[in-house]
Coordinates of C-alpha atoms in Angstrom, one line a residue:
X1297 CA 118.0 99.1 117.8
X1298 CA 115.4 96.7 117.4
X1299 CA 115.5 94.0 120.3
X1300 CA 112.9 92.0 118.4
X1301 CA 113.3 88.0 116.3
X1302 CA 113.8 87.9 113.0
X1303 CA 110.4 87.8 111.0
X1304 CA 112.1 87.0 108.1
X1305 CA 112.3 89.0 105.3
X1306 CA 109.8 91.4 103.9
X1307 CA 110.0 92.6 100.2
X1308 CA 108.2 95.9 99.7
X1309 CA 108.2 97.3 96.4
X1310 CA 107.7 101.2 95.5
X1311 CA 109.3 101.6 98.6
X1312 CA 111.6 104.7 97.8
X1313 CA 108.4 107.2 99.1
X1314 CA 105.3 107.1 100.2
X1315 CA 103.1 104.1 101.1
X1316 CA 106.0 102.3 100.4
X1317 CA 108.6 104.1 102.3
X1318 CA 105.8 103.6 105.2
X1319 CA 105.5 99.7 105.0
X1320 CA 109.8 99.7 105.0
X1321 CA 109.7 101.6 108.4
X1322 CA 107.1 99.9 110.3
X1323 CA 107.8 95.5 108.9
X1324 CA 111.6 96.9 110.3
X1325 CA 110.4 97.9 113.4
X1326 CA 108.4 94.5 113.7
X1327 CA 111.7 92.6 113.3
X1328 CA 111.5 92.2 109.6
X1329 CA 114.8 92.3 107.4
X1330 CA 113.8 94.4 104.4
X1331 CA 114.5 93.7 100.8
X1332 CA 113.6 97.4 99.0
X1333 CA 112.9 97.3 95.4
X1334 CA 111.7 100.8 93.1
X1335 CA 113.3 102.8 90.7
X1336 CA 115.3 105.5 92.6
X1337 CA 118.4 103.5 93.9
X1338 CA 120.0 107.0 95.7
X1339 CA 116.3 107.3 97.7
X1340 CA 116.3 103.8 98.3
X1341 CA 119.7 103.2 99.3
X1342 CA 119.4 106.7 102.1
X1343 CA 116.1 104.8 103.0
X1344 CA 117.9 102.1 104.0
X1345 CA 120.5 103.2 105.6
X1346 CA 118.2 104.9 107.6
X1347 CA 116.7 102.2 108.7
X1348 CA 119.5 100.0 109.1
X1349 CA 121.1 102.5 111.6
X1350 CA 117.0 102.5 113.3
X1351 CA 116.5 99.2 113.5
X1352 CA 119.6 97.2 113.4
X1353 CA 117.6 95.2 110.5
X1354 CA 119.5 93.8 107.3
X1355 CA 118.1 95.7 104.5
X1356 CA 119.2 95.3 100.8
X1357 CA 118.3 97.2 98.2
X1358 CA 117.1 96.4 94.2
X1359 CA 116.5 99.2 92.1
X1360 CA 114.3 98.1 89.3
X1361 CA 111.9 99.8 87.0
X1362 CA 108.7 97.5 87.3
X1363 CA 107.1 98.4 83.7
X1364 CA 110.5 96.8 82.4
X1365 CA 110.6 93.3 81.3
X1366 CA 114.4 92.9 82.3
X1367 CA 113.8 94.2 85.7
X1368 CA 110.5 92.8 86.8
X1369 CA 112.3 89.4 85.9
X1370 CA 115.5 90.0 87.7
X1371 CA 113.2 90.8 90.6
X1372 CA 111.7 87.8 90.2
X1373 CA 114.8 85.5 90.4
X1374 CA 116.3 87.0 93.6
X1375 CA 112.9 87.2 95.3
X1376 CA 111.6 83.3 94.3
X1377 CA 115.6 82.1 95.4
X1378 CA 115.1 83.8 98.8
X1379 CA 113.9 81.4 101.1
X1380 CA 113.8 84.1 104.0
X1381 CA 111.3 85.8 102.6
X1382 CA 108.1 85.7 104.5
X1383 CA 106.0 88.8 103.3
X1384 CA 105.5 90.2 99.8
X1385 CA 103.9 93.8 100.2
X1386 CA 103.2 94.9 96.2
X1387 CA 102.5 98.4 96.6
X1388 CA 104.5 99.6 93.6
X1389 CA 101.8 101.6 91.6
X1390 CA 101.2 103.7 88.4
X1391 CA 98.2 106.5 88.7
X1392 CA 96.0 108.9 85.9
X1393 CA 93.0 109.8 84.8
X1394 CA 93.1 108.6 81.5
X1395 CA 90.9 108.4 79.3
X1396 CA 90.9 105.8 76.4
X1397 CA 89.8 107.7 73.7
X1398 CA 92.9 110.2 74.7
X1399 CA 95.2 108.5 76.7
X1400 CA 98.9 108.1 75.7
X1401 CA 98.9 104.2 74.7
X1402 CA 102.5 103.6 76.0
X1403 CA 101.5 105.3 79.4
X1404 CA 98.4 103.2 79.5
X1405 CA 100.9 100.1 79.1
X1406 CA 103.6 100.8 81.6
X1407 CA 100.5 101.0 84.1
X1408 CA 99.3 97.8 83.1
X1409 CA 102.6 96.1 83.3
X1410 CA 103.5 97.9 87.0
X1411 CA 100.1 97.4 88.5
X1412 CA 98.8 94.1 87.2
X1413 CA 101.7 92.2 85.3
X1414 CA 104.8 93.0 88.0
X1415 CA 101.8 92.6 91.1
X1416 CA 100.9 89.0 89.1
X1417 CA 104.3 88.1 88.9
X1418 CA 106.4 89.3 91.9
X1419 CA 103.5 86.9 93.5
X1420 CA 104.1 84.0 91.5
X1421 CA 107.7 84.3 92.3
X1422 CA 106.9 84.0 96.0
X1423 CA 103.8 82.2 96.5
X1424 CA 105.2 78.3 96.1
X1425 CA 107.7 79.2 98.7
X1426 CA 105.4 80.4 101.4
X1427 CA 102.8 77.4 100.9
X1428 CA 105.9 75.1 101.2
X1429 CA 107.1 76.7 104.4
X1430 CA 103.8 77.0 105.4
X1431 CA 104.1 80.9 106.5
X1432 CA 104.1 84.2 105.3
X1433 CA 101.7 86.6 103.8
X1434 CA 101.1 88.5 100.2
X1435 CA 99.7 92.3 100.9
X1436 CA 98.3 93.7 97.2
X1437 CA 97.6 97.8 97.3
X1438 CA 95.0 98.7 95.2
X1439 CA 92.4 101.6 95.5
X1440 CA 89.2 102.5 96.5
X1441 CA 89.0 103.3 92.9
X1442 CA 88.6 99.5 91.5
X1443 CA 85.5 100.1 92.6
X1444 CA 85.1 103.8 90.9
X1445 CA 85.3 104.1 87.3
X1446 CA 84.3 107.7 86.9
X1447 CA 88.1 108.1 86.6
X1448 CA 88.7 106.9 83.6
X1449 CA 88.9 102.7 83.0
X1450 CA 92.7 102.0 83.0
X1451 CA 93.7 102.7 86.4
X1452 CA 90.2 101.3 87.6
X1453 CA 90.2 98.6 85.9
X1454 CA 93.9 98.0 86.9
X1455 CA 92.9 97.9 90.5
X1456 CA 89.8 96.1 90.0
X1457 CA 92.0 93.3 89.1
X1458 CA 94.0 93.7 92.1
X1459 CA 90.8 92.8 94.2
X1460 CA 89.8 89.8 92.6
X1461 CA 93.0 88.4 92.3
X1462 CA 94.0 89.1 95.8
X1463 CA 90.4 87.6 96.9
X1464 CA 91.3 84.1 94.7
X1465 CA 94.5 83.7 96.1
X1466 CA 93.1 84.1 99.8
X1467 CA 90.9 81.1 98.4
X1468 CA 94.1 79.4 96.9
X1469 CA 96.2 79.1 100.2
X1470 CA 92.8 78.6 102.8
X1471 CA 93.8 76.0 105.1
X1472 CA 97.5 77.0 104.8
X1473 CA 99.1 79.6 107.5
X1474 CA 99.8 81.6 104.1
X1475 CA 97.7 84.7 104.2
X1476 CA 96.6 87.4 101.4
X1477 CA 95.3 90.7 101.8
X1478 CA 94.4 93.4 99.3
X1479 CA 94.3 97.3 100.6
X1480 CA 92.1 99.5 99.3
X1481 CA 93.5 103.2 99.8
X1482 CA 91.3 106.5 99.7
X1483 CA 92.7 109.6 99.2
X1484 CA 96.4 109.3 100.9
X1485 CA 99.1 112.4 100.5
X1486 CA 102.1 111.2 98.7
X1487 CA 104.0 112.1 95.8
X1488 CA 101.9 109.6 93.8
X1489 CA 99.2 112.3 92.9
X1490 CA 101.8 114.8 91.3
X1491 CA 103.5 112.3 89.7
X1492 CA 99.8 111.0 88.4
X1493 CA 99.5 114.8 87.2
X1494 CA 96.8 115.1 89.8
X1495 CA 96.7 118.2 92.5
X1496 CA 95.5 116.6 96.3
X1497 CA 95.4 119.9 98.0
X1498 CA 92.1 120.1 95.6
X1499 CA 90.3 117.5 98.1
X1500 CA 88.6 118.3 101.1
X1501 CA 90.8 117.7 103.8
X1502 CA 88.5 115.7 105.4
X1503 CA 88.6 112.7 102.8
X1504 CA 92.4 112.8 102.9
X1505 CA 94.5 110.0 105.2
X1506 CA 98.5 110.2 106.0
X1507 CA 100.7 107.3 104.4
X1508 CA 101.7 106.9 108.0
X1509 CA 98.2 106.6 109.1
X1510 CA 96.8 104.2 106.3
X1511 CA 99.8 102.1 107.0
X1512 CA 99.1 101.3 110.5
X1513 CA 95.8 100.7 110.0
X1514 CA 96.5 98.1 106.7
X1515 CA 99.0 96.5 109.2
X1516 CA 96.3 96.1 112.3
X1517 CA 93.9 94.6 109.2
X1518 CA 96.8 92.2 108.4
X1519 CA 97.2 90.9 112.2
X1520 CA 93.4 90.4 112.6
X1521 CA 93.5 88.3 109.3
X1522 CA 91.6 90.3 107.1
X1523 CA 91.6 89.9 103.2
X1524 CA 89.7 92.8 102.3
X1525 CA 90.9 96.0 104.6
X1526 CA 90.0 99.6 103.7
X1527 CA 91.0 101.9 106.4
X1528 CA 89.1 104.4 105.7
X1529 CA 85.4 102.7 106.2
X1530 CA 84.1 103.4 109.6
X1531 CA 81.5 100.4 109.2
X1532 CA 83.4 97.1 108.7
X1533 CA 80.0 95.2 108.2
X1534 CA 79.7 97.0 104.7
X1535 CA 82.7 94.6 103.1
X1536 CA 81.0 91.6 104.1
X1537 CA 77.1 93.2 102.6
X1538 CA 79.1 94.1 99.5
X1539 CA 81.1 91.0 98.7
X1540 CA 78.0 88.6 100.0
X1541 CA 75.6 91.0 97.5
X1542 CA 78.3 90.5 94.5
X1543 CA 77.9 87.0 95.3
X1544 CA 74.4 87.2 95.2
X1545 CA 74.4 88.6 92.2
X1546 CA 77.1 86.0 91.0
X1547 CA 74.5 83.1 92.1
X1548 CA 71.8 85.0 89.7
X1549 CA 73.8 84.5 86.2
X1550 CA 73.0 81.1 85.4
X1551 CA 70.2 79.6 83.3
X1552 CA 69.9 77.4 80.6
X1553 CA 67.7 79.5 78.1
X1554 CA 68.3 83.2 78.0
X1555 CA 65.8 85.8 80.2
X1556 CA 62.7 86.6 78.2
X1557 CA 63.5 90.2 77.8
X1558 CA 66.2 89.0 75.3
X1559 CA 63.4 86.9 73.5
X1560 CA 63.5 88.0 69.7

């Protein structure tokens, strides 16, 4: 039993496995009550009664299917009238390597509705709550791959949002104790490959990281108040050289005539 305050309540969706499953077990342990939302109600209900009977934690449970309009709104209403919720971890994800030229256009919506439109909105529902209690934090999972797109666009690009949204909110609720962070995974062994159609075990071992252990690290990133945390890049200096250079770049755009290489 967990002798620790009440947090609050943390909202972790995609939790039935995985990453997901990870953040449940470790915000309970911090003194968090848990509000569980993913598709599979049997593995999240045994999840959390599990950690009910761990942590001595409230933990309630919506099963929801995030690329549905009905549910991602039904999430939305019990989440934005919860005024004990204090963290919003959106780690529910779709994966592939799809192509557009050959990619199933149904499949390529449903991932754009779980990880952009249900991230986008799930924050929404949350973020005017937090700012007017002052407190709490939004943690966005994305992927090394936003910055990759030699794996096809969709997902990329899908995650690529993730980062510069997650980076404008930060900017949003500066000067607020609301925090944002946005996790960018590597390779990490859960189900989310096979259910991506993808094979792990064809990785070097070397490049692959444990939910538990990504987890932990994402978490010690939150606590120092990082907004950009990858866990798997020993050299912490090379986020602040690669956002400062993209700003750089950012800075270069602008003139009033177009460059004389575009001259007719």
């Amino acid at each position: 039993m967990s002798g620790q305050s009440n947090k609050g309540t943390a909202v972790v969706t995609g939790a039935s496995a995985g990453i997901g499953a990870v953040y449940a077990d470790r915000l309970a342990g911090q003194g968090y009550d848990l509000l569980l939302v993913a598709r599979r109600a049997d593995r999240l209900e045994e999840l959390a009664e599990k950690l009910r009977y761990a942590y001595g934690r409230k933990v309630s449970v919506i099963s929801a299917d995030l690329a549905d309009d009905n549910d991602v709104r039904r999430v939305e209403q019990a989440i934005a009238a919860d005024d004990s919720v204090t963290l919003l971890v959106n780690n529910a994800g779709l994966g592939g390597q799809q192509v557009v030229a050959t990619a199933d256009a149904d499949a390529a919506e449903r991932m754009i509705k779980v990880n952009v439109i249900a991230l986008t909105r799930l924050t929404r529902a949350v973020l005017p709550g937090l700012v007017a209690r002052n407190r709490g934090a939004i943690v966005n999972i994305a992927s090394v791959l936003a910055f990759d797109t030699s794996f096809g666009g969709i997902y990329s690009g899908t995650k690529a949002y993730v980062v510069n949204f997650t980076e404008a909110l930060q900017r949003e609720v500066a000067g607020t104790q609301v925090k944002a962070q946005v996790v960018l995974p590597g390779a990490t062994r859960t189900d989310f490959w096979e259910i991506a159609g993808s094979d792990i075990d064809t990785l070097p071992h070397e490049i692959v990281m444990t939910a538990d252990d990504l987890v932990d690290a994402a978490l010690v990133g939150l606590a120092k108040g990082e907004t950009v945390t990858v866990p798997g890049l020993a050299d912490a200096t090379k986020v602040d050289t690669f956002l400062g250079a993209r700003q750089a770049f950012y800075g270069s755009l602008h003139a009033n005539k177009p460059a004389a290489r575009y001259a007719a």
